CSV table of N, CA and C and ligand atoms in Angstrom, one decimal:
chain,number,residue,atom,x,y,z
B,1468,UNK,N,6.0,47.2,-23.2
B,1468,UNK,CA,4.9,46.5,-23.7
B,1468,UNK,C,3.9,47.4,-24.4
B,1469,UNK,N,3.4,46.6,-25.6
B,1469,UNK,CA,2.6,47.7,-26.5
B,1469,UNK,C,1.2,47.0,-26.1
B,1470,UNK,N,0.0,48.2,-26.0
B,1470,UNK,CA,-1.3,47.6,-26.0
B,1470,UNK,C,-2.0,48.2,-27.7
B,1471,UNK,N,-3.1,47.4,-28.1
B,1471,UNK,CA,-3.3,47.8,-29.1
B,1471,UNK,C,-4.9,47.2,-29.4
B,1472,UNK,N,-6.1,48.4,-29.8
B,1472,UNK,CA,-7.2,48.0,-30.1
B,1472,UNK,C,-8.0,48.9,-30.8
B,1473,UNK,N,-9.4,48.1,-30.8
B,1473,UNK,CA,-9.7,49.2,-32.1
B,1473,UNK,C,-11.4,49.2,-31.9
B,1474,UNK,N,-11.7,50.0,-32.7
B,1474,UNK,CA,-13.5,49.7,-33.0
B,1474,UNK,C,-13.9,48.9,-33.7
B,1475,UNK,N,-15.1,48.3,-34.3
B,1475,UNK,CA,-15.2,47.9,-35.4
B,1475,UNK,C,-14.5,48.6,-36.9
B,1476,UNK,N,-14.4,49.8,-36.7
B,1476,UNK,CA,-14.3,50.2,-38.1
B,1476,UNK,C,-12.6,50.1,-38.3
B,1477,UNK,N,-11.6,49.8,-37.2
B,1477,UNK,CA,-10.5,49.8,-37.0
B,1477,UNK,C,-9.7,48.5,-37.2
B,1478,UNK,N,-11.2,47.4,-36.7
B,1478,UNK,CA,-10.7,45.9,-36.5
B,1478,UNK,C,-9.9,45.0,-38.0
B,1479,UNK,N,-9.9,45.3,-39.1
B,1479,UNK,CA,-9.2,45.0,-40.2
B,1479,UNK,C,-7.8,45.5,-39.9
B,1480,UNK,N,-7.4,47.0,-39.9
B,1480,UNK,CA,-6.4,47.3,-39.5
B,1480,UNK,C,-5.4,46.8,-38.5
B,1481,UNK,N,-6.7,46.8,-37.8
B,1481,UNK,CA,-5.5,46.5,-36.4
B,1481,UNK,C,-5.1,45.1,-36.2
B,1482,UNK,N,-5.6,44.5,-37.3
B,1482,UNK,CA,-5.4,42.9,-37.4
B,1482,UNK,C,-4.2,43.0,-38.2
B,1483,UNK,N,-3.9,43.7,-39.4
B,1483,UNK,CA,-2.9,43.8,-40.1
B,1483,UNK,C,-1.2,44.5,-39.7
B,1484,UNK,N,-1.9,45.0,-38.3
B,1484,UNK,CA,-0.8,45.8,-37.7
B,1484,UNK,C,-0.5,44.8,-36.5
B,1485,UNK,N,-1.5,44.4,-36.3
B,1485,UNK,CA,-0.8,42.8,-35.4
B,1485,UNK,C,0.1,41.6,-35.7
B,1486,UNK,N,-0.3,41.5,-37.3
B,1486,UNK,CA,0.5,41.0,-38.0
B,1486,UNK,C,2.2,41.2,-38.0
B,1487,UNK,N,2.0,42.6,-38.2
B,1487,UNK,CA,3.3,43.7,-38.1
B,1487,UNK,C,4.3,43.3,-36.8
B,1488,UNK,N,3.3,43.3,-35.9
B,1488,UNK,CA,4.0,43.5,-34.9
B,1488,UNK,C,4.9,41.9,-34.5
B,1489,UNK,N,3.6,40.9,-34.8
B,1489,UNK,CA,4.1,39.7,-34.5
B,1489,UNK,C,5.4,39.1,-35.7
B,1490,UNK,N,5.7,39.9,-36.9
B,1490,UNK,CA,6.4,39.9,-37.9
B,1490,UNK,C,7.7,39.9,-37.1
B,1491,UNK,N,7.9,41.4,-36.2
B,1491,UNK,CA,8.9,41.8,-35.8
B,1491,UNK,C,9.2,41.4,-34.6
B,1492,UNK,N,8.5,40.7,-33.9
B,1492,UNK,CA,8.7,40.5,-32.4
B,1492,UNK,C,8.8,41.2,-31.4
B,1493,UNK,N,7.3,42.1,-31.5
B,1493,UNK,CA,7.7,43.2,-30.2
B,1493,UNK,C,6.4,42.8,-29.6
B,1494,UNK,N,6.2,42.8,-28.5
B,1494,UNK,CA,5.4,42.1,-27.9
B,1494,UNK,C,4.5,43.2,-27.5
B,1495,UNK,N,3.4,42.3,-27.7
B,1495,UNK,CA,1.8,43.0,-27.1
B,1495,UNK,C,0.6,42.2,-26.7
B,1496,UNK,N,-0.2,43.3,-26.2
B,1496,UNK,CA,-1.4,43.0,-25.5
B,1496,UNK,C,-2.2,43.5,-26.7
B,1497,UNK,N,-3.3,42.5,-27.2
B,1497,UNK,CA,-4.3,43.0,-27.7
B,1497,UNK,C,-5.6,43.3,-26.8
B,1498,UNK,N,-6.3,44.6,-27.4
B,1498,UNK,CA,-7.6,44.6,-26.7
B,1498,UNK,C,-8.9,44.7,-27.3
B,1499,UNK,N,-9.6,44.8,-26.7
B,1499,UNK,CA,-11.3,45.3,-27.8
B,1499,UNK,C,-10.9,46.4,-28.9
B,1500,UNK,N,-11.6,46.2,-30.0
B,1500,UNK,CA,-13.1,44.9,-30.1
B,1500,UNK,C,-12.3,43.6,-30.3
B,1501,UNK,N,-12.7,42.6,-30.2
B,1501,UNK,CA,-11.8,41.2,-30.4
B,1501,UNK,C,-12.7,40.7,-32.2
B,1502,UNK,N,-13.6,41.3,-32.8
B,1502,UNK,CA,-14.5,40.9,-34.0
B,1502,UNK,C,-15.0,42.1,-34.6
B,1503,UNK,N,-15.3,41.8,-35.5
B,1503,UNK,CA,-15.4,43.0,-36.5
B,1503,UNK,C,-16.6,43.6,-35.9
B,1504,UNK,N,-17.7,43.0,-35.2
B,1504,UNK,CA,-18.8,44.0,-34.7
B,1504,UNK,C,-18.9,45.2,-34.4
B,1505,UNK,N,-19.9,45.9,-34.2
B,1505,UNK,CA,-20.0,47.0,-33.8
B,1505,UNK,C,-19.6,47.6,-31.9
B,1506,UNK,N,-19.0,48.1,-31.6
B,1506,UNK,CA,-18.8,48.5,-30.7
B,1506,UNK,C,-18.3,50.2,-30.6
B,1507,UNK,N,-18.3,50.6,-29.2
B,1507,UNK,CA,-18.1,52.3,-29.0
B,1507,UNK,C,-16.7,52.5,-29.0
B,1508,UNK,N,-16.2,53.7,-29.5
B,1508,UNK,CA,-14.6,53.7,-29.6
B,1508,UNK,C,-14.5,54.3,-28.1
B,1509,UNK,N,-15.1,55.0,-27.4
B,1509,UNK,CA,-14.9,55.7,-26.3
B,1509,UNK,C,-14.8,54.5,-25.1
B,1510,UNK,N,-15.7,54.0,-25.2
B,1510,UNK,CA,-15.3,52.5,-23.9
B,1510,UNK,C,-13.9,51.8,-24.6
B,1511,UNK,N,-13.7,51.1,-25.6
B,1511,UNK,CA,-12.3,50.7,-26.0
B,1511,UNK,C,-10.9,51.5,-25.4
B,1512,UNK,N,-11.5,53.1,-25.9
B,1512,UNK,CA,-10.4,54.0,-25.6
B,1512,UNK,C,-9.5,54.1,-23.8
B,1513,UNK,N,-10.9,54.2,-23.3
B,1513,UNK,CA,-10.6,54.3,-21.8
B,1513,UNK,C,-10.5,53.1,-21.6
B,1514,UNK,N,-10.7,51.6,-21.8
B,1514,UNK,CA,-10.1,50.9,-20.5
B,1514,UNK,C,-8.7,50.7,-21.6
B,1515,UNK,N,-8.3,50.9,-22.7
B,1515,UNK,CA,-6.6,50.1,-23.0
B,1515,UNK,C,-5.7,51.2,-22.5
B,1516,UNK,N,-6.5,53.0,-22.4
B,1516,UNK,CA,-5.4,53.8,-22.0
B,1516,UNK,C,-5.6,53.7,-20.5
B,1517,UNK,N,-6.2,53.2,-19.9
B,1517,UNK,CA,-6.1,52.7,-18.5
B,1517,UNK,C,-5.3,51.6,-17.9
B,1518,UNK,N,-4.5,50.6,-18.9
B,1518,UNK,CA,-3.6,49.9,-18.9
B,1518,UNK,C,-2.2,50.7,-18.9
B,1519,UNK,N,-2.6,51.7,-19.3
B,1519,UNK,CA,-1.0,52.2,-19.9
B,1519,UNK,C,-0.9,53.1,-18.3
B,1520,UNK,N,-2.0,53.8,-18.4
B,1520,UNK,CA,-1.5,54.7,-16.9
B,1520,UNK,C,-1.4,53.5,-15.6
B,1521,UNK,N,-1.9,52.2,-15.7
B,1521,UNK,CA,-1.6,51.6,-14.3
B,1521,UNK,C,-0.5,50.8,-14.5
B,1522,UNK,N,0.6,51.2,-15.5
B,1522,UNK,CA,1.8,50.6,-15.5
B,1522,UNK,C,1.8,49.5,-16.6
B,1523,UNK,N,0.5,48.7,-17.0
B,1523,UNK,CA,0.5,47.3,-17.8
B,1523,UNK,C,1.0,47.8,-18.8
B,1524,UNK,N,1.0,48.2,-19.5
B,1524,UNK,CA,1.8,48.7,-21.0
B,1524,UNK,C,2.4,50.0,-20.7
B,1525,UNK,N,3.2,50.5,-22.1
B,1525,UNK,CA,3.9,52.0,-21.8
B,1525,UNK,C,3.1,52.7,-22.7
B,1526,UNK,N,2.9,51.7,-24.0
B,1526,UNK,CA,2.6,52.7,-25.2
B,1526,UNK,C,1.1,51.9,-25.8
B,1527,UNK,N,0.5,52.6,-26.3
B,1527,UNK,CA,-0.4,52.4,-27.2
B,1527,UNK,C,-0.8,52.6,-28.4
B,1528,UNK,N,-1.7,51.5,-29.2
B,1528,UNK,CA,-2.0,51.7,-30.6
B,1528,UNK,C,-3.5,51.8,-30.6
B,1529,UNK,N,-4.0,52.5,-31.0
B,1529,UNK,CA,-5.7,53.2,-31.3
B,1529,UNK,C,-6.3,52.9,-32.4
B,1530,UNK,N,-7.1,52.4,-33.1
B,1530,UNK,CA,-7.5,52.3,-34.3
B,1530,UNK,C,-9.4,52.5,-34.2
B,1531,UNK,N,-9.8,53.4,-34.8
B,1531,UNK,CA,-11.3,53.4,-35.0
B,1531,UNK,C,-11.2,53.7,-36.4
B,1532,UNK,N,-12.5,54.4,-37.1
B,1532,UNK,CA,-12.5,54.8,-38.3
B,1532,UNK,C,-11.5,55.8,-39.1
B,1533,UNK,N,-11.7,57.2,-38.0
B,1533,UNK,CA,-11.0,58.1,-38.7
B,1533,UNK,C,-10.1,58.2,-38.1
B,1534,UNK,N,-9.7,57.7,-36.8
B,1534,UNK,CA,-8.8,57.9,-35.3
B,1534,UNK,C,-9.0,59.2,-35.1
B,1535,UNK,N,-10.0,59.7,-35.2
B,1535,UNK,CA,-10.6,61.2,-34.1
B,1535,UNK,C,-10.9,61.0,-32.9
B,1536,UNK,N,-12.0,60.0,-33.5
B,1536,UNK,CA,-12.8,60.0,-31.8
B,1536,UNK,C,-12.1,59.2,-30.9
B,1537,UNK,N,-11.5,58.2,-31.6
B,1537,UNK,CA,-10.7,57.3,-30.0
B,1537,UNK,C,-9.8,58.5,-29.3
B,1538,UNK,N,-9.2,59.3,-30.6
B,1538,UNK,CA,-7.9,60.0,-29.8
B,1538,UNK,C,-8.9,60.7,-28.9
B,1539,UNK,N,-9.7,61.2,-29.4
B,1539,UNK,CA,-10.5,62.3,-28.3
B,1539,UNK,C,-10.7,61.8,-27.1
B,1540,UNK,N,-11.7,60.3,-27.1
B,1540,UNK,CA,-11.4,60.2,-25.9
B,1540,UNK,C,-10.3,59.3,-25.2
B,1541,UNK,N,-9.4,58.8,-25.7
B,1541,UNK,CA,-8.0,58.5,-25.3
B,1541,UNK,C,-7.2,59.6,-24.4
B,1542,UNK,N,-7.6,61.0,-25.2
B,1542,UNK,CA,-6.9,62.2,-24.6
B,1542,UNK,C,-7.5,62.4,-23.3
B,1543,UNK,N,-9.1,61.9,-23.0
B,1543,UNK,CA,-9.7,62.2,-21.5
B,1543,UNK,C,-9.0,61.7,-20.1
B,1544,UNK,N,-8.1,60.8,-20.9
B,1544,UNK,CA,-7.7,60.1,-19.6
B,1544,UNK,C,-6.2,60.2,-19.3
B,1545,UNK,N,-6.2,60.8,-17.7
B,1545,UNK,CA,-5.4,61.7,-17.5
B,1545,UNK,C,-4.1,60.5,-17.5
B,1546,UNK,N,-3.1,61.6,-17.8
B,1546,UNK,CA,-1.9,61.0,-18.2
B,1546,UNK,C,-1.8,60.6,-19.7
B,1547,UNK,N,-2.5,60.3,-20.6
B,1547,UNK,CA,-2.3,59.9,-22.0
B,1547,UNK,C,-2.2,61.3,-22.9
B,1548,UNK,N,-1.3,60.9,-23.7
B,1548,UNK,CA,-0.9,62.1,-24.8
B,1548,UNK,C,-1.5,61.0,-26.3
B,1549,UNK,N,-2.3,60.9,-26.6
B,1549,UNK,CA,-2.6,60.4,-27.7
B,1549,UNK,C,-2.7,61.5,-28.9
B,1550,UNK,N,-2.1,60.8,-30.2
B,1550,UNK,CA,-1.7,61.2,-31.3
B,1550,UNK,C,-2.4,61.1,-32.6
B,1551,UNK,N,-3.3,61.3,-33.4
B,1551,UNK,CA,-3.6,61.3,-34.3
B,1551,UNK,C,-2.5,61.3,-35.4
B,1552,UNK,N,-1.9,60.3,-36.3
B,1552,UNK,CA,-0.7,60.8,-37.3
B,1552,UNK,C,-2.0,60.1,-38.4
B,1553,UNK,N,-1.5,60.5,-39.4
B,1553,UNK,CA,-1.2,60.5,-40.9
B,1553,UNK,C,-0.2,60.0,-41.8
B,1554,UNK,N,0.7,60.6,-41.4
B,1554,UNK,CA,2.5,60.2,-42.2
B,1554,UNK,C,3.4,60.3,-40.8
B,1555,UNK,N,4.9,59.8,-41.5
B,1555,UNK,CA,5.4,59.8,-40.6
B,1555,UNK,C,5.9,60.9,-40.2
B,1556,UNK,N,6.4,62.1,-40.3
B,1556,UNK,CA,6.3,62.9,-40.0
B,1556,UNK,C,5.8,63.4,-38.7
B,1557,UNK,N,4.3,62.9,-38.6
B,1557,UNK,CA,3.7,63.6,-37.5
B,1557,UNK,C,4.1,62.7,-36.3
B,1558,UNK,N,4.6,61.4,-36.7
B,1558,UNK,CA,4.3,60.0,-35.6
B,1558,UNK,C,5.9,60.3,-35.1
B,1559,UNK,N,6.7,60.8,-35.9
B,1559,UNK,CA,7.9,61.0,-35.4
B,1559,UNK,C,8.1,62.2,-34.3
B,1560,UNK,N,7.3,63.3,-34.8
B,1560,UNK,CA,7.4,64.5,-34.0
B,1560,UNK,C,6.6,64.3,-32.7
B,1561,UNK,N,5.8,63.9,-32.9
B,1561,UNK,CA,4.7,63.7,-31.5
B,1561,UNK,C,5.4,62.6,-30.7
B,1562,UNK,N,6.9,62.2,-31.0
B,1562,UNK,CA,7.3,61.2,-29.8
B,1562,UNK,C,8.8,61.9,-29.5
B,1563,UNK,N,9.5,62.7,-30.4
B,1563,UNK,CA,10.3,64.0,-30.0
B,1563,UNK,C,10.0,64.8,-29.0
B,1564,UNK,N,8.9,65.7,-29.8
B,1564,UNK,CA,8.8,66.5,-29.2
B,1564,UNK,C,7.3,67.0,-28.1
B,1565,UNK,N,6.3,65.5,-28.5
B,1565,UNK,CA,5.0,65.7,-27.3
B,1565,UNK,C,5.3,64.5,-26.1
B,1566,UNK,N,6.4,63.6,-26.4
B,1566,UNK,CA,6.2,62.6,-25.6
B,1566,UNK,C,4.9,61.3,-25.6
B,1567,UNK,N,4.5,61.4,-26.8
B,1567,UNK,CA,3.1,60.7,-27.0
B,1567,UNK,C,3.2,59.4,-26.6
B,1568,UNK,N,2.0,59.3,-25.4
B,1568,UNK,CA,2.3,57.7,-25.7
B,1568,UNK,C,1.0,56.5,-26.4
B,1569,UNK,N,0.3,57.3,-27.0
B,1569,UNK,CA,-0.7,56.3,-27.9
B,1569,UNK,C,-0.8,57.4,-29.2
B,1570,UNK,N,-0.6,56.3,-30.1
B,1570,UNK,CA,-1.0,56.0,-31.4
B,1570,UNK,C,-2.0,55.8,-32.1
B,1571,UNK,N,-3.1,56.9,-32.7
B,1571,UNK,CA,-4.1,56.5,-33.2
B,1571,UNK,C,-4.0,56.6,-34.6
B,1572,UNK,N,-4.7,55.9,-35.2
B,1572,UNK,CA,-4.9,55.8,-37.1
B,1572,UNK,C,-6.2,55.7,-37.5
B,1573,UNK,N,-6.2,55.8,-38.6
B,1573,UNK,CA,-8.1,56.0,-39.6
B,1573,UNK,C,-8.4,54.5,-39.9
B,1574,UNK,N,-8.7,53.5,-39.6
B,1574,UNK,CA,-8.2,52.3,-40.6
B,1574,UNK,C,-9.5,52.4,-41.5
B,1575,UNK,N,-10.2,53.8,-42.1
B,1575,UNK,CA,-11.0,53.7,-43.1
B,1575,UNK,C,-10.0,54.9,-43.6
B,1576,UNK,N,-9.1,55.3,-43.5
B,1576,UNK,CA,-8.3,56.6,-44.1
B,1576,UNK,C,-7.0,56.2,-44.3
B,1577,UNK,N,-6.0,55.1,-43.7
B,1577,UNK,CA,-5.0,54.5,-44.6
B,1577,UNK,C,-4.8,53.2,-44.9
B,1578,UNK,N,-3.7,52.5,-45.5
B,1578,UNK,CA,-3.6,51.3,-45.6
B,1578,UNK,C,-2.5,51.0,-44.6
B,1579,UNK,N,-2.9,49.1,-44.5
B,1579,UNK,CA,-2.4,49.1,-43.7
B,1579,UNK,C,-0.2,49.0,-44.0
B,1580,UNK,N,0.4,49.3,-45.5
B,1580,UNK,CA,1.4,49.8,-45.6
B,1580,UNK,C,1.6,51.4,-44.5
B,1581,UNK,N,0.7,51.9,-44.9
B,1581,UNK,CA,1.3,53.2,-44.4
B,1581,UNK,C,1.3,53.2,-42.7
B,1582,UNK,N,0.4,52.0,-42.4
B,1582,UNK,CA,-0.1,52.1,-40.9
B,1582,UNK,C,1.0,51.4,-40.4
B,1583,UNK,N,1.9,50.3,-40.9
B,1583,UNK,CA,2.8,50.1,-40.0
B,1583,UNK,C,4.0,50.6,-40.3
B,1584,UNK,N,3.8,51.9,-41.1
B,1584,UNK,CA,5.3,52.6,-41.0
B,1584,UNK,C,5.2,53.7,-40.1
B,1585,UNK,N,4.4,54.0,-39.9
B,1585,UNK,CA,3.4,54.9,-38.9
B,1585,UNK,C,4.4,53.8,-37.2
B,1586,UNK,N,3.6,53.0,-37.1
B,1586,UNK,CA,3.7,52.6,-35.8
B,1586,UNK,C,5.5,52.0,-35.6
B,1587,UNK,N,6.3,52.0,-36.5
B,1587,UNK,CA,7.6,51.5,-36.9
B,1587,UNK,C,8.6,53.1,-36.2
B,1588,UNK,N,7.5,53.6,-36.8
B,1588,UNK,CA,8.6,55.5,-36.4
B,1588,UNK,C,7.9,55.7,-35.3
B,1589,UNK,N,7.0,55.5,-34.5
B,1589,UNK,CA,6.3,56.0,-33.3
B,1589,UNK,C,6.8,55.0,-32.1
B,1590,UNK,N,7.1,53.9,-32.8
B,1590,UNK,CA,8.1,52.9,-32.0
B,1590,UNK,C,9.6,53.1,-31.1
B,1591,UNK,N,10.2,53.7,-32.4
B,1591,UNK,CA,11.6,53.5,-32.4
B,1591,UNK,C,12.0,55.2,-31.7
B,1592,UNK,N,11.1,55.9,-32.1
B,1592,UNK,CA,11.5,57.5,-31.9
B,1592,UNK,C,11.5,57.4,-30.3
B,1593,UNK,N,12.4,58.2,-29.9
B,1593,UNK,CA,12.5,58.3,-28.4
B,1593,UNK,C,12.3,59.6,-28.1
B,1594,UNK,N,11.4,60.4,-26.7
B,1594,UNK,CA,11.4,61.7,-26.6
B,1594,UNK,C,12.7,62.4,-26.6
B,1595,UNK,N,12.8,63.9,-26.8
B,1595,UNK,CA,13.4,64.4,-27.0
B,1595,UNK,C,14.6,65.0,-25.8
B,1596,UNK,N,13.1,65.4,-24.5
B,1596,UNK,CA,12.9,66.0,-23.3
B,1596,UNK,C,13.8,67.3,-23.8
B,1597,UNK,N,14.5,68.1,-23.1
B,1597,UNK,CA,14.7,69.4,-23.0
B,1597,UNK,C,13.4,70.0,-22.8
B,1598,UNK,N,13.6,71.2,-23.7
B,1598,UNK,CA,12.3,72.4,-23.8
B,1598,UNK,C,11.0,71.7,-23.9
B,1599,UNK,N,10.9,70.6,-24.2
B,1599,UNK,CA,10.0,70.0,-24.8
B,1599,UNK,C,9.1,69.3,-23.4
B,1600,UNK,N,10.4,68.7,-22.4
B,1600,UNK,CA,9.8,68.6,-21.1
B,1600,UNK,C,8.9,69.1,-20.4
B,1601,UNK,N,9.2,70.7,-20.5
B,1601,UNK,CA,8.3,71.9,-20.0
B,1601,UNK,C,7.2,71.7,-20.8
B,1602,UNK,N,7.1,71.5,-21.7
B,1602,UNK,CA,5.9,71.7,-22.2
B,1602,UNK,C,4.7,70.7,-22.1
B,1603,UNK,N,5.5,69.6,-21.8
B,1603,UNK,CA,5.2,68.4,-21.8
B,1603,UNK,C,4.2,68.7,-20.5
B,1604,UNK,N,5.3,69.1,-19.6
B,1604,UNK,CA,4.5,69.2,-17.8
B,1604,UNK,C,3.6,70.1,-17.8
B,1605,UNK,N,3.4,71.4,-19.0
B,1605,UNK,CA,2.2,71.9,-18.9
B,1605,UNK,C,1.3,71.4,-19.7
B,1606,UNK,N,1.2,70.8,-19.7
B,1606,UNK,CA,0.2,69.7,-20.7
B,1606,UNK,C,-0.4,68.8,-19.6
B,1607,UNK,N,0.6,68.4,-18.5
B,1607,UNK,CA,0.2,67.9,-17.4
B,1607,UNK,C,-0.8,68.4,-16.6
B,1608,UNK,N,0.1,69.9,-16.3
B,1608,UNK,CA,-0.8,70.4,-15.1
B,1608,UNK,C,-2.2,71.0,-15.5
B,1609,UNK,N,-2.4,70.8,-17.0
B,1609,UNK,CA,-3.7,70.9,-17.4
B,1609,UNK,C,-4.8,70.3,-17.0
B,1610,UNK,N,-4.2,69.2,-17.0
B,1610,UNK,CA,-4.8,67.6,-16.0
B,1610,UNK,C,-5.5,68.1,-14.8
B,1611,UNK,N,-4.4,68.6,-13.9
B,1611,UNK,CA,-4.6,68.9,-12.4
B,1611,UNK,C,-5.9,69.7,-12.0
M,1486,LIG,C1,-17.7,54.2,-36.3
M,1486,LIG,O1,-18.7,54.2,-37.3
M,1486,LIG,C2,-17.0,55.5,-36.4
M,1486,LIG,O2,-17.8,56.6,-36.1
M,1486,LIG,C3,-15.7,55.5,-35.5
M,1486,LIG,O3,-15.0,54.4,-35.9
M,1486,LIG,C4,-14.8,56.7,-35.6
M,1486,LIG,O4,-14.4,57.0,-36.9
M,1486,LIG,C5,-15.2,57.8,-34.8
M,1486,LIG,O5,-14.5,58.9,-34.8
């Protein structure tokens, strides 16, 4: 199960990426903001990556302005590997080889073409584990 939400400045995107999703049939939970209003990316951030750590969803989609600040505070919460991509490239490698399980984007820095090719490769890519495991777990014990 995918969760997926945004700020105001994300809420266009993440409408178009809902689109996406409902195009393809993969099923999700939408979350805040539910309207283009103003709201804080840091409250959004922590209660949908709080879904994902109590089992409700696996993965997540992030959308604020630049997707800095959500990932920032996405990353506060232990257990989430949130990703900042750009191309695919990065959305590919961060699920090889970080094990990411949220997805943030700019939805004032791409469109929403590039945004659901973004979440299409962050989807489908499966971790790599090996060497990558280890690294993963110290990434964990950072947490601790
Ligand atoms: C909201 O104006 C904007 O600051 C926010 O969406 C995000 O870009 C923060 O990093």
């Amino acid at each position: 199960m995918i969760i997926i939400a945004s700020d105001h400045a994300g809420y266009e995107l993440k409408k178009e990426v809902i689109k996406h999703l409902e195009e393809k049939n993969i099923e999700f939970i939408e979350a805040g903001c539910m309207n283009g209003e103003s709201c804080d990316y840091p409250i959004v951030a922590k209660e949908t990556c709080e879904k994902i750590t109590d089992g409700t969803a696996d993965k997540g989609i992030l959308i604020c302005g630049t997707g800095i600040g959500i990932s920032i505070a996405a990353n506060k919460v232990k257990g989430i590997r949130a990703a900042l991509c750009t191309d695919t490239y990065m959305a590919r490698y961060t699920r090889l080889h970080n094990d990411a399980n949220v997805l943030c984007m700019g939805g004032r820095v791409i469109g929403p073409g590039a945004a659901c090719e973004l979440v299409d490769t962050f989807l489908e890519t499966e971790f790599e584990g090996g060497r990558h495991q280890r690294r993963v777990d110290q990434i964990s014990d950072i947490e601790k």
